Coordinates of C-alpha atoms in Angstrom, one line a residue:
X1 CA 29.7 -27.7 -24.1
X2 CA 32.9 -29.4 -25.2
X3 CA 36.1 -28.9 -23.5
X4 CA 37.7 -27.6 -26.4
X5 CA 34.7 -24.6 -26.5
X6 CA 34.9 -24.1 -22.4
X7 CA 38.8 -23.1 -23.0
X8 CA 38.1 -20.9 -25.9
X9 CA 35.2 -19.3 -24.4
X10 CA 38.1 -18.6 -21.2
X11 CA 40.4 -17.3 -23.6
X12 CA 37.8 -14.7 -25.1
X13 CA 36.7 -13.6 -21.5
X14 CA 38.3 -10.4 -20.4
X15 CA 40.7 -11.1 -17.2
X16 CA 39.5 -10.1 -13.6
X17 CA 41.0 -6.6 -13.4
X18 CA 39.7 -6.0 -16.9
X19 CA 36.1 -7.1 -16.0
X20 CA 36.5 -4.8 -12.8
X21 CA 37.0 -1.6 -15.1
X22 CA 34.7 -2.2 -17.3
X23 CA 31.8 -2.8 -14.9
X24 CA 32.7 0.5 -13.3
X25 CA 32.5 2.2 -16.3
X26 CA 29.2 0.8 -17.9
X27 CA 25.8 2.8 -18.5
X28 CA 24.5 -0.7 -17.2
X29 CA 25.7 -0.5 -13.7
X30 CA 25.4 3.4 -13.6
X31 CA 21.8 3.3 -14.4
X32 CA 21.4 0.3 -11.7
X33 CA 22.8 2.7 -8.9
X34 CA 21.5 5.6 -9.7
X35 CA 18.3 3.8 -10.1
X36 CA 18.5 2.8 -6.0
X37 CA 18.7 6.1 -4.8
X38 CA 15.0 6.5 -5.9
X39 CA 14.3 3.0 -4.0
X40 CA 15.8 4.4 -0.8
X41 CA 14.0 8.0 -0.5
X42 CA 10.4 6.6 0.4
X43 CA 11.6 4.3 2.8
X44 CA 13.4 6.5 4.7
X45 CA 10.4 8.9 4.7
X46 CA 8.0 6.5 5.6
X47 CA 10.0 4.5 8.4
X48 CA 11.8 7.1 10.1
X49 CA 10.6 11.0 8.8
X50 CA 7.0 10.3 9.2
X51 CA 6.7 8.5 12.6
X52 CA 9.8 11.2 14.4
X53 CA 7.4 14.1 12.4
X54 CA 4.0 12.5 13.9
X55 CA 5.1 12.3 17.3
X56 CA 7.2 15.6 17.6
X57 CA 3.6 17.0 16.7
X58 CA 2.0 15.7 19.8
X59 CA -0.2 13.0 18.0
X60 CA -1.2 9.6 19.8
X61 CA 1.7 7.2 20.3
X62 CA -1.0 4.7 19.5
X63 CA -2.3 6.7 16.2
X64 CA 1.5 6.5 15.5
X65 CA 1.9 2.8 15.5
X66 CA -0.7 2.0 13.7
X67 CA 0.5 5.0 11.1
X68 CA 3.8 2.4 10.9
X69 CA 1.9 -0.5 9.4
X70 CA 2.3 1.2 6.0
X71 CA 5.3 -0.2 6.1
X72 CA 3.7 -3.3 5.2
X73 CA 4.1 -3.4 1.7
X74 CA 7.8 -4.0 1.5
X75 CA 6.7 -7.4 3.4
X76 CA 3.9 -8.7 1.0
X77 CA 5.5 -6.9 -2.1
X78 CA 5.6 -10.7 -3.8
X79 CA 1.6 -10.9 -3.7
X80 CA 1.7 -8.5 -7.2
X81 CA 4.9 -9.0 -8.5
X82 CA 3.3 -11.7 -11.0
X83 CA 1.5 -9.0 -12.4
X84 CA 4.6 -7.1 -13.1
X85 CA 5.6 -10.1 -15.1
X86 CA 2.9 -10.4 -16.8
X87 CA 1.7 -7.6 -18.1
X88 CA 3.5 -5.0 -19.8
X89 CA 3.2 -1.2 -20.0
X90 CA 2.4 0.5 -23.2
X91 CA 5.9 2.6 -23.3
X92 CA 9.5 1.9 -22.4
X93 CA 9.3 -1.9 -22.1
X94 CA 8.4 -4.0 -19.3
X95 CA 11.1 -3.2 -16.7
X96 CA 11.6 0.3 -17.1
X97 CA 7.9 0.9 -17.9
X98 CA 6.6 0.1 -14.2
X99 CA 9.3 2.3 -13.0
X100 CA 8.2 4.9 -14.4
X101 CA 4.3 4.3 -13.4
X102 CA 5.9 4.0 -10.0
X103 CA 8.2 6.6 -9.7
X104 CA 5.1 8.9 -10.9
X105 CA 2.8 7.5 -8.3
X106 CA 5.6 8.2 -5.5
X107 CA 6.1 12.4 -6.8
X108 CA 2.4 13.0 -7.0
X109 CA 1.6 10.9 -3.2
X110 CA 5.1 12.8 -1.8
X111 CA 3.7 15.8 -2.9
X112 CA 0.3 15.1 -1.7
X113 CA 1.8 14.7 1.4
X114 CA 3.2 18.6 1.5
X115 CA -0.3 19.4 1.6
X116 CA -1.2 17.8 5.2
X117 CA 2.7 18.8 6.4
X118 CA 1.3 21.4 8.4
X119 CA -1.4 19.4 10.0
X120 CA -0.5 16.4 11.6
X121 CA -3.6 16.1 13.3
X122 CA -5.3 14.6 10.3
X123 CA -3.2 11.8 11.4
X124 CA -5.2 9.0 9.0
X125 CA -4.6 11.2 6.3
X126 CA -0.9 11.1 6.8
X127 CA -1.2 7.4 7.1
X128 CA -3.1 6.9 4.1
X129 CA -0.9 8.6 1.9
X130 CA 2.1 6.9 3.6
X131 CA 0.2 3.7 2.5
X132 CA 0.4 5.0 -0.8
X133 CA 3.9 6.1 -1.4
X134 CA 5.0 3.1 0.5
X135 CA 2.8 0.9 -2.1
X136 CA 4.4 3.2 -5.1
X137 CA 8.0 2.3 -3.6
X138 CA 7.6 -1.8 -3.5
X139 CA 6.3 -1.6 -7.1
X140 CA 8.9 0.4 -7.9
X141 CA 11.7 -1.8 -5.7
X142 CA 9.7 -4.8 -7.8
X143 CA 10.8 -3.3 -11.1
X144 CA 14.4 -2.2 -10.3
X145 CA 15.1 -5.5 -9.2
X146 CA 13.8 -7.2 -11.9
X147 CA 15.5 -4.8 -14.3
X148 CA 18.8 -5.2 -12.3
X149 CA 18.7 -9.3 -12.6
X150 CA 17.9 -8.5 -16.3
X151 CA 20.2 -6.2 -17.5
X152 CA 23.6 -6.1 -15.5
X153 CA 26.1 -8.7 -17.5
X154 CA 27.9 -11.1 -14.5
X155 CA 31.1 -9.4 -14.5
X156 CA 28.9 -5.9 -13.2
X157 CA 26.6 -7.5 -10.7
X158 CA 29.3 -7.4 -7.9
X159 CA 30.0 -3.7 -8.8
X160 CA 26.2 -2.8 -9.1
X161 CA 25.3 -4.2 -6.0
X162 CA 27.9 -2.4 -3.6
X163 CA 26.8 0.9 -5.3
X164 CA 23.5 0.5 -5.1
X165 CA 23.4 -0.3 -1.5
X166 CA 25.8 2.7 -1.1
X167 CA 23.1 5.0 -2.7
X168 CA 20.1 3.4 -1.1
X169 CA 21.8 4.0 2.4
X170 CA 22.4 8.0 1.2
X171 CA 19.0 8.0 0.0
X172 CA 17.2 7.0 3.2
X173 CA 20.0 9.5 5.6
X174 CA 18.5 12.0 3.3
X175 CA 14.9 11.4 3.6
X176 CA 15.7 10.5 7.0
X177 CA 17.5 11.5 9.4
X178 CA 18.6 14.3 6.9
X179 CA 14.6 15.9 6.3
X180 CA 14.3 16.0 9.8
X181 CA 17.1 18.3 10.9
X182 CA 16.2 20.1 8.2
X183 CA 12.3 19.8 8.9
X184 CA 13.3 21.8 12.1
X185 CA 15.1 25.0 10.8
X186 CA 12.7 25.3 8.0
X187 CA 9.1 23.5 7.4
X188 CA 7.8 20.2 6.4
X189 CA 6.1 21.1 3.4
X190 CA 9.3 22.9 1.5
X191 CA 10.9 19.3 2.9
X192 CA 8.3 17.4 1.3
X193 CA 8.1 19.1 -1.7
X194 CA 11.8 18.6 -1.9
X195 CA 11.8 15.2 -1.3
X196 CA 8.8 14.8 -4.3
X197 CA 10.8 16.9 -6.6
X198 CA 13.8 14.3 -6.3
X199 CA 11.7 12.0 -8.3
X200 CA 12.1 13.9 -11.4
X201 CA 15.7 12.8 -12.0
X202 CA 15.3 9.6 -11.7
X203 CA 12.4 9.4 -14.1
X204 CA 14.6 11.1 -16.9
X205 CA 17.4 8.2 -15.5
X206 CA 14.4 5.6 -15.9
X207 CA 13.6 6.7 -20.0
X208 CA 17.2 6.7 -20.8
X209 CA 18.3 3.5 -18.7
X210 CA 19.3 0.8 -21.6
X211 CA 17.0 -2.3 -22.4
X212 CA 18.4 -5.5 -21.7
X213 CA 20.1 -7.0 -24.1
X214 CA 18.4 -10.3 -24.0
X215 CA 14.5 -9.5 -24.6
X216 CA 12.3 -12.9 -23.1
X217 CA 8.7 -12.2 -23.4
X218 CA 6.2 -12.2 -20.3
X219 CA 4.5 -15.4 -19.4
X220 CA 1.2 -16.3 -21.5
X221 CA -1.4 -15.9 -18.8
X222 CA -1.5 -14.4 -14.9
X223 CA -1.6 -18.1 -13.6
X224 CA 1.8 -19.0 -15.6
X225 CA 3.2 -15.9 -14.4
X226 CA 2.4 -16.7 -10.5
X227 CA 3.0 -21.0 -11.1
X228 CA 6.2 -21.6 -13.6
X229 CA 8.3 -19.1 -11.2
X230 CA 8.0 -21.2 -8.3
X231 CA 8.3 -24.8 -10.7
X232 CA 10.8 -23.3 -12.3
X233 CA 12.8 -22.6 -9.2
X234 CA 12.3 -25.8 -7.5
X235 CA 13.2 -28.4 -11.1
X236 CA 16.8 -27.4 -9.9
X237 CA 19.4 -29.8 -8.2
X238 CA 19.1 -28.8 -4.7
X239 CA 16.3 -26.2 -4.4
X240 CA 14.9 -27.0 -1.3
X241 CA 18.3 -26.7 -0.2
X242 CA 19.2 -23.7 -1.5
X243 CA 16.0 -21.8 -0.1
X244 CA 17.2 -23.3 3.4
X245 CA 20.6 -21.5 2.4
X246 CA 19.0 -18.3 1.7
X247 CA 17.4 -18.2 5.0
X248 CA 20.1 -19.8 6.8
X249 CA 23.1 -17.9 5.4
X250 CA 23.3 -14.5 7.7
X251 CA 21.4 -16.0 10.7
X252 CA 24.3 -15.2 12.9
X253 CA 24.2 -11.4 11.8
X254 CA 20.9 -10.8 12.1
X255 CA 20.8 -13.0 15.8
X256 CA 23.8 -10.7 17.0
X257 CA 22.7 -7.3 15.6
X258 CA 18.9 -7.9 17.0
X259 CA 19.6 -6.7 20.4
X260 CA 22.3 -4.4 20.1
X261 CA 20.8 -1.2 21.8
X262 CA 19.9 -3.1 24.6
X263 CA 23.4 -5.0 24.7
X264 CA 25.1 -1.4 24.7
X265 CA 22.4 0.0 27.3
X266 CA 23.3 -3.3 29.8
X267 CA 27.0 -2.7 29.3
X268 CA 26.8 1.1 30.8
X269 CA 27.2 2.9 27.4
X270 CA 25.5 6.3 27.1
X271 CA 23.7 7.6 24.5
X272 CA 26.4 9.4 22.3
X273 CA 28.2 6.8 22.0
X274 CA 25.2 4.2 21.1
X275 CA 24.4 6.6 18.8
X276 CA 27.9 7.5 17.4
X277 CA 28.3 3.1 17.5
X278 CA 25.0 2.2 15.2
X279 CA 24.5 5.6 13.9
X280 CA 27.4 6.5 12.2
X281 CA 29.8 3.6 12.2
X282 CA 26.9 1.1 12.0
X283 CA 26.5 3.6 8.6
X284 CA 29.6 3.3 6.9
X285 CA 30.9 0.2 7.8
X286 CA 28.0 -1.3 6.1
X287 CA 27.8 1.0 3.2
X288 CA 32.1 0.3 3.2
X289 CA 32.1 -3.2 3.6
X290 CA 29.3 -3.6 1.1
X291 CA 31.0 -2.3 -1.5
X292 CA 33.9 -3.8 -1.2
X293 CA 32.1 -7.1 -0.7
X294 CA 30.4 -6.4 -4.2
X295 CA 34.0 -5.8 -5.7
X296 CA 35.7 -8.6 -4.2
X297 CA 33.3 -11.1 -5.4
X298 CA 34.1 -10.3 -9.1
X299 CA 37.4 -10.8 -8.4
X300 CA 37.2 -13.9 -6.3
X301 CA 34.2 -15.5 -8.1
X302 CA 30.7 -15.8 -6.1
X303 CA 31.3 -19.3 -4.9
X304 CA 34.6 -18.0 -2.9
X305 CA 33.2 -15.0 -1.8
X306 CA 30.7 -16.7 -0.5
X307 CA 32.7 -18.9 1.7
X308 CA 34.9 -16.4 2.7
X309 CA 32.7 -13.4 3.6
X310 CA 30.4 -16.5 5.6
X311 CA 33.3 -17.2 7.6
X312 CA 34.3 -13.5 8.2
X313 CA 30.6 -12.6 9.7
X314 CA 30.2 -15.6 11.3
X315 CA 33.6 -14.9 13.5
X316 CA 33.4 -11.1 13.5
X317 CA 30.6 -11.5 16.4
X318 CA 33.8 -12.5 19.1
X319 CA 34.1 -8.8 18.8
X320 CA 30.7 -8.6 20.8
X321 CA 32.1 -11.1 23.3
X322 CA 34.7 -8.8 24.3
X323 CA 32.8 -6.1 25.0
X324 CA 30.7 -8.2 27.3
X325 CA 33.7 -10.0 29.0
X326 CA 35.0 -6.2 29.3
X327 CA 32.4 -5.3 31.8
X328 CA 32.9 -1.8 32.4
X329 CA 32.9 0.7 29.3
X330 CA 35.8 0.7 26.5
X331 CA 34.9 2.7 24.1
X332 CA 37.7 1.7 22.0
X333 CA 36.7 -1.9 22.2
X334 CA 32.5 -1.0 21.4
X335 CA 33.5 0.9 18.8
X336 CA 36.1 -1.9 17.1
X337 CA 33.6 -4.6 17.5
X338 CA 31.1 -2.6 15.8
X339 CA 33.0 -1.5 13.2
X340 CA 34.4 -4.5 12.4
X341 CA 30.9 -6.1 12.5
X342 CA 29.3 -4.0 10.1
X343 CA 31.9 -4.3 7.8
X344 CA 31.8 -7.7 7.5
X345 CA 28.3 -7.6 7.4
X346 CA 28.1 -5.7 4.1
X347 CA 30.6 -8.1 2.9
X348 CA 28.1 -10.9 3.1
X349 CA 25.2 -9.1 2.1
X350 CA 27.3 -7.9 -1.6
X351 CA 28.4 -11.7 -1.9
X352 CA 25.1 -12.6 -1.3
X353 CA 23.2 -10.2 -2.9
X354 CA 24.9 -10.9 -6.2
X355 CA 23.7 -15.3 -5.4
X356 CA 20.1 -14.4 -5.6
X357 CA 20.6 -12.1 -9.0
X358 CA 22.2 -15.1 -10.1
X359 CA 19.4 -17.8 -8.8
X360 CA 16.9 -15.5 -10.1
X361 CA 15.8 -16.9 -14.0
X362 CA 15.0 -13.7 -15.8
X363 CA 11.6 -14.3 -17.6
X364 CA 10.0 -14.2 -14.1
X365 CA 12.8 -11.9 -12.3
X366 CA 10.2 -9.9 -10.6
X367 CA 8.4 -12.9 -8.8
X368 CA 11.2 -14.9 -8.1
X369 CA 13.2 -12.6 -6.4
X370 CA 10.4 -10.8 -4.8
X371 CA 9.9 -14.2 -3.4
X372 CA 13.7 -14.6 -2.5
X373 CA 14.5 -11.1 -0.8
X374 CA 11.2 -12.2 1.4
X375 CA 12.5 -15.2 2.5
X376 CA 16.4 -14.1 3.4
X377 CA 14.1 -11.1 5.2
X378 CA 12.6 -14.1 7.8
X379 CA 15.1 -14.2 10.2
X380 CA 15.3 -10.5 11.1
X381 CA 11.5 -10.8 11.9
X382 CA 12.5 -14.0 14.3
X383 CA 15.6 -12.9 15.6
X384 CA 14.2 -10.7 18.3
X385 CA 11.8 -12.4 20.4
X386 CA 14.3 -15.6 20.5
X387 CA 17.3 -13.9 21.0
X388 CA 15.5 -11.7 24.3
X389 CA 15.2 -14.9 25.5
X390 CA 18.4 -16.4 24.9
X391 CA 20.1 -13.3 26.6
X392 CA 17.9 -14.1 29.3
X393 CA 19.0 -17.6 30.3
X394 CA 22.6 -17.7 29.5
X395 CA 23.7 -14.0 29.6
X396 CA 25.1 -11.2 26.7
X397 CA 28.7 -13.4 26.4
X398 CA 27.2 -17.0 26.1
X399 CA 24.5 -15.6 23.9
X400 CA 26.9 -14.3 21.1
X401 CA 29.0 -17.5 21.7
X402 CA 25.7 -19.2 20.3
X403 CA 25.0 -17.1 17.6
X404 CA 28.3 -17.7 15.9
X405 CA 27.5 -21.3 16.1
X406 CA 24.1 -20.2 14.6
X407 CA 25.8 -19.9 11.5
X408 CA 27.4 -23.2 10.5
X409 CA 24.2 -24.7 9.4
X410 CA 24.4 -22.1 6.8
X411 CA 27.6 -23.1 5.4
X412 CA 27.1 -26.3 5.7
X413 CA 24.3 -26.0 3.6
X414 CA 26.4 -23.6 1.2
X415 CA 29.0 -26.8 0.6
X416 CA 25.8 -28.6 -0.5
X417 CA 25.8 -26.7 -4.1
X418 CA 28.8 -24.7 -4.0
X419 CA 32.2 -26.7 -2.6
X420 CA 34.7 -24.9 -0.7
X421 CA 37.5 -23.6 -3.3
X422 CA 35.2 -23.6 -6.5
X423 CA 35.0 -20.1 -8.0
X424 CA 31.7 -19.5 -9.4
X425 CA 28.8 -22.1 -9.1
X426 CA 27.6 -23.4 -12.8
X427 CA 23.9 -22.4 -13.1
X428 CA 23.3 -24.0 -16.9
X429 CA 21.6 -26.8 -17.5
X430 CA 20.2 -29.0 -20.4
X431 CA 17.0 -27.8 -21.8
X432 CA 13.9 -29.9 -20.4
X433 CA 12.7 -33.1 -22.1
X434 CA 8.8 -33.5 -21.5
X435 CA 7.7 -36.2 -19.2
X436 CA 6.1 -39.3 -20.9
X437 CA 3.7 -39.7 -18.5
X438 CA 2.0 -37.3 -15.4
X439 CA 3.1 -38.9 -12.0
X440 CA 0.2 -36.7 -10.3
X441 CA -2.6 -35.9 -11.3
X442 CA -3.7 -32.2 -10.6
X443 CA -6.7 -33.5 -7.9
X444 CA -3.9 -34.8 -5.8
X445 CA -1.5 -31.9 -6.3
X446 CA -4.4 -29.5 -5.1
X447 CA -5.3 -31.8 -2.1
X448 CA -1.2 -31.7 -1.2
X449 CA -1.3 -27.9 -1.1
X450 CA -4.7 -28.0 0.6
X451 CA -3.8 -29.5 3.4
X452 CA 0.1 -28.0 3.6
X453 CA -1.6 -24.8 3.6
X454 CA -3.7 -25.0 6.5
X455 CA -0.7 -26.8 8.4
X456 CA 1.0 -23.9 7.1
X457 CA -1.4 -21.5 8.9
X458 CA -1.4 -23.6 12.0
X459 CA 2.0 -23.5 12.2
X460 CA 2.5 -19.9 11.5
X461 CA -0.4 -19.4 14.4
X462 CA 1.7 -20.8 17.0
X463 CA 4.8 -19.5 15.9
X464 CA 3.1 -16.0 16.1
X465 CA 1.9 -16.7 19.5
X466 CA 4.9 -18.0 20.6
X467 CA 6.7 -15.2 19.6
X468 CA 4.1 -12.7 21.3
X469 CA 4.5 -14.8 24.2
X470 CA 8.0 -14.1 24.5
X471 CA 8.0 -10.7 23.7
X472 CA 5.7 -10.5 26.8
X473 CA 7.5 -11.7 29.4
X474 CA 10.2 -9.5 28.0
X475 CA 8.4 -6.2 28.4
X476 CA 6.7 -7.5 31.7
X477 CA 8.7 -11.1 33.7
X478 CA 6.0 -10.6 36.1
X479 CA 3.7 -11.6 34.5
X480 CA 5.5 -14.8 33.0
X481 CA 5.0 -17.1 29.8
X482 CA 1.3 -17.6 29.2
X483 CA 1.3 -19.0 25.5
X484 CA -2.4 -19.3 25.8
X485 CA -3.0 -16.2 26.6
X486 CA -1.1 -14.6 23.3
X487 CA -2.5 -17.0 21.1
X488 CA -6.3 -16.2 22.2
X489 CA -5.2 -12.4 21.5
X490 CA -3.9 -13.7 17.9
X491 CA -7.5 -15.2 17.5
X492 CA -9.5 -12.3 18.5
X493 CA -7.8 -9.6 16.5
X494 CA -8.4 -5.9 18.2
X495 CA -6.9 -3.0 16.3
X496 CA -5.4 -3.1 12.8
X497 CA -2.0 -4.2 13.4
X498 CA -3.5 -8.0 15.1
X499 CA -6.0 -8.1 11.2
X500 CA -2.6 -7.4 9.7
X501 CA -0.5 -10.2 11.4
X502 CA -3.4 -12.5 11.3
X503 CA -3.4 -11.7 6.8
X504 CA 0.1 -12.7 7.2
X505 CA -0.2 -15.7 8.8
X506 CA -2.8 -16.7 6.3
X507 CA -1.0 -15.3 3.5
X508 CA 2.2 -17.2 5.0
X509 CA 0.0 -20.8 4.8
X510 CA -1.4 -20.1 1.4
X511 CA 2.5 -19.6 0.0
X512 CA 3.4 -22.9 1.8
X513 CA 0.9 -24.6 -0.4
X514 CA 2.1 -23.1 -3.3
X515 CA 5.4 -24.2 -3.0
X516 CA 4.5 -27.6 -1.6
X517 CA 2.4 -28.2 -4.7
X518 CA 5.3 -26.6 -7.2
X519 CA 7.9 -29.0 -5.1
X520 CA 5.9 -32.3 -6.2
X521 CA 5.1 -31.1 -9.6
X522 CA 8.7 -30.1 -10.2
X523 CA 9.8 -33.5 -8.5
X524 CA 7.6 -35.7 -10.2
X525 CA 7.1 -34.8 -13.7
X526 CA 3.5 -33.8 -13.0
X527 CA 3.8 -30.4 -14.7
X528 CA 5.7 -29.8 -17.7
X529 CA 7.6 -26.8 -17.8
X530 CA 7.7 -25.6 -21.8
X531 CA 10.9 -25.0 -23.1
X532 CA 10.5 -21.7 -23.9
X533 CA 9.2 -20.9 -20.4
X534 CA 12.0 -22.2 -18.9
X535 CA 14.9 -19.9 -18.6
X536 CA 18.5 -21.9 -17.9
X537 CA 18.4 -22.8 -13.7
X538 CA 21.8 -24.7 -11.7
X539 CA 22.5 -27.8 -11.5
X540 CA 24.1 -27.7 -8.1
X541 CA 27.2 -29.2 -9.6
X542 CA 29.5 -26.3 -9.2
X543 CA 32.8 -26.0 -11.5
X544 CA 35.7 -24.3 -11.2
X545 CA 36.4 -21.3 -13.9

């Protein structure tokens, strides 16, 4: 694009406030919100009603752990997103079309559940059908997603994303914390049934909900629709350094937040006030901070906001170091640190949240940022076991010393594709020119991910084990660190939830080879990427607008 066309194009753009009101007021970003509130009902049944309502009954703590692994399909939700690419429903178009099938599936497996609310003792039951609706919901999270990335214009995706998480918070309180208070003065099934009638809404929302304005069809085959999303990806300037960004970026939050019960136990707090502190503040500074993250990053452009808002999280954890220098209880204090905290904790996630829309081309939306959302999800898993050990040696005020520096890799990663003081990173690029000749031949491409994939497993092994070894000698320092010990447990899987970690530690090493063998086919010319599969991706030269 000429200069001459960049200044006219700026002179036809509506100004910042402009943008602002218009985003608030579009059928776009109102069907995007309303939209979440259907994402965040089965996840709050599922990971907080079902487990309180299991135990209150009197069943096995042990029945009730395993009852939480249906929570697992939130974590491997990018294993069938490629099929929601590909494949596309016979009514209301691609995005909107699996909503619905999902949305369906989640009223008639909520409402399934009504039928067992009465007896908890057919525990399996209860954890099959919270298999299902929690299945129903990732599909579902999989569409919106997509649909999001598709259809919100750049000047809404600031706006949409601080309303949506408002909603999805809302949603989850309700079927929550919310269906159990109320679980208590009436029954489960009338709270059930409820909860399954919610769905209704939303479906009306979904059929009415506008189609993008830009229609792309699906990829050709199933195997395009799980390769050219990750080739795609990694043929930009950068990638490899952007995905280190997107796992890098709120390290420092989720280091600092990972152990905060404990922190608040150690420092002599009682219960109200831990509760009032993550409960309630925890709540609305994050819903609060989140959407005025979302709105300040249309105003300041994503490439500020991103800087800023990294700073601000980053710093915000000296609240914590108070509170541990304080030694004796200040309420005042606990609850100013974790106000402030949170705040600035939903203003990273809106900033951030609208980067991956933006890194996310739209033909394959539902892979790619399946695939994205899993990978910033990482270092929460992590955070845990290393932090408990970190406390350990150097004590609650050292230990949040170190996880602000815990996030400078992240920005120093950010300056990489987005310099300090551009507004908005540029994300177009020329179209592709087809390589003359294959670097790699596809033998050697499948070898590469071959043998990345089974380092890939290895190394996932004896990260798992090291983590499990950790997490021992938190529960029990008697005992000590005996790696060997928790990684012949890894190997010699006993109930449900050791098959499940050892799936994902295969699953982990299979994805590895994936993208090793996408890196060197992007890299080297050895795959050719057709023009019309390849929606516009970033340079990584980043220009001021």
């Amino acid at each position: 694009m000429s200069d001459g066309q960049k200044n006219e194009a700026r002179a036809q753009r509506p100004g910042t406030l402009k943008s602002l009101a218009m985003a608030m007021a579009s059928w776009r970003t109102a069907a995007v919100t309303l939209l979440s509130f259907s994402s965040g009902l089965p996840l709050g049944l599922v990971w907080i009603a079902i487990p309180d309502w299991l135990r209150s009954a009197g069943v096995d703590i042990r029945v009730v752990g395993l009852v939480t692994l249906a929570q697992a399909p939130w974590s491997f939700k990018f294993l069938w997103s490629p099929l929601m690419d590909r494949y596309v429903p016979p009514f209301w178009g691609r995005r909107r079309g699996w909503m619905a099938v999902a949305q369906v599936a989640l009223f008639a497996t909520t409402l399934a559940m009504a039928g067992v609310a009465n007896h908890p003792e057919a525990a399996w039951v209860v954890g099959a059908l919270a298999l299902a609706v929690a299945f129903s919901a990732a599909t579902q999270d999989i569409a919106i997603d997509a649909y999001s990335v598709e259809v919100l214009r750049k000047e809404e995706q600031g706006i949409a994303v601080g309303a949506r998480v408002a909603l999805y918070r809302a949603a989850m309180f309700i079927a929550g914390s919310a269906a159990i208070t109320l679980a208590g003065r009436i029954s489960w099934s009338i709270v059930v049934i409820g909860l399954a009638l919610l769905y209704l809404p939303i479906l009306i929302i979904t059929r009415f909900a506008p189609e993008p304005e830009e229609h792309l069809p699906p990829p050709r085959s199933l195997k395009d629709a799980a390769w050219y999303p990750f080739v795609g990806f990694l043929q930009r300037h950068r990638a490899l350094e952007i995905l280190a960004f997107v796992f890098a970026y709120k390290l420092a939050d989720n280091l600092g937040s990972s152990l905060m019960r404990p922190f608040l136990v150690d420092m002599g707090y009682s219960a109200t006030d831990r509760g009032v502190a993550l409960g309630t503040l925890g709540l609305f500074g994050t819903i609060a901070g989140t959407l005025i993250g979302g709105a300040w990053t249309t105003v300041l452009g994503l490439g500020r906001a991103l800087w800023l808002f990294g700073v601000v999280q980053i710093v915000s954890n000296i609240g914590y170091v108070l509170v541990a220098r304080a030694g004796a209880p200040n309420e005042l204090l606990m609850y100013s640190a974790i106000g402030f905290e949170q705040v600035t904790q939903g203003l990273g996630t809106g900033a951030f949240s609208v980067l991956l829309m933006r890194l996310t081309q739209k033909r394959f939306s539902a892979t790619q940022f399946a695939l994205l959302s899993s990978l910033f999800s990482i270092p929460r898993v992590l955070a845990g076991p290393i932090s408990g050990f970190a406390v350990h040696a150097m004590g609650w005020e050292n230990f949040f010393w170190l996880t602000m520096v815990a996030g400078i890799p992240g920005l120093l990663l950010l300056a990489r594709f987005v310099p300090p003081g551009v507004k908005d990173p540029n994300f177009d690029v020329e179209a592709q020119v087809r390589p003359a000749t294959r670097v790699m031949s596809r033998g050697a491409l499948t070898t590469a991910a071959v043998l990345s994939g089974m380092s890939g497993i290895v190394l996932g092994g004896l990260t798992t084990a090291l983590l499990g070894a950790m997490q021992a000698v938190r529960t029990n320092p008697a005992g000590g660190f005996d790696f060997g010990a928790a990684l012949s447990a890894m190997l010699q899987p006993a109930s449900v939830g050791d098959w499940v970690t050892l799936a994902g530690i295969v699953i982990f090493g299979a994805m590895v080879g994936l993208l090793t063998a996408a890196t060197l086919a992007a890299r080297s010319g050895a795959f050719y990427l057709p023009e019309e599969e390849a929606p516009p991706s970033p340079t990584g030269a980043a220009e001021a607008r």
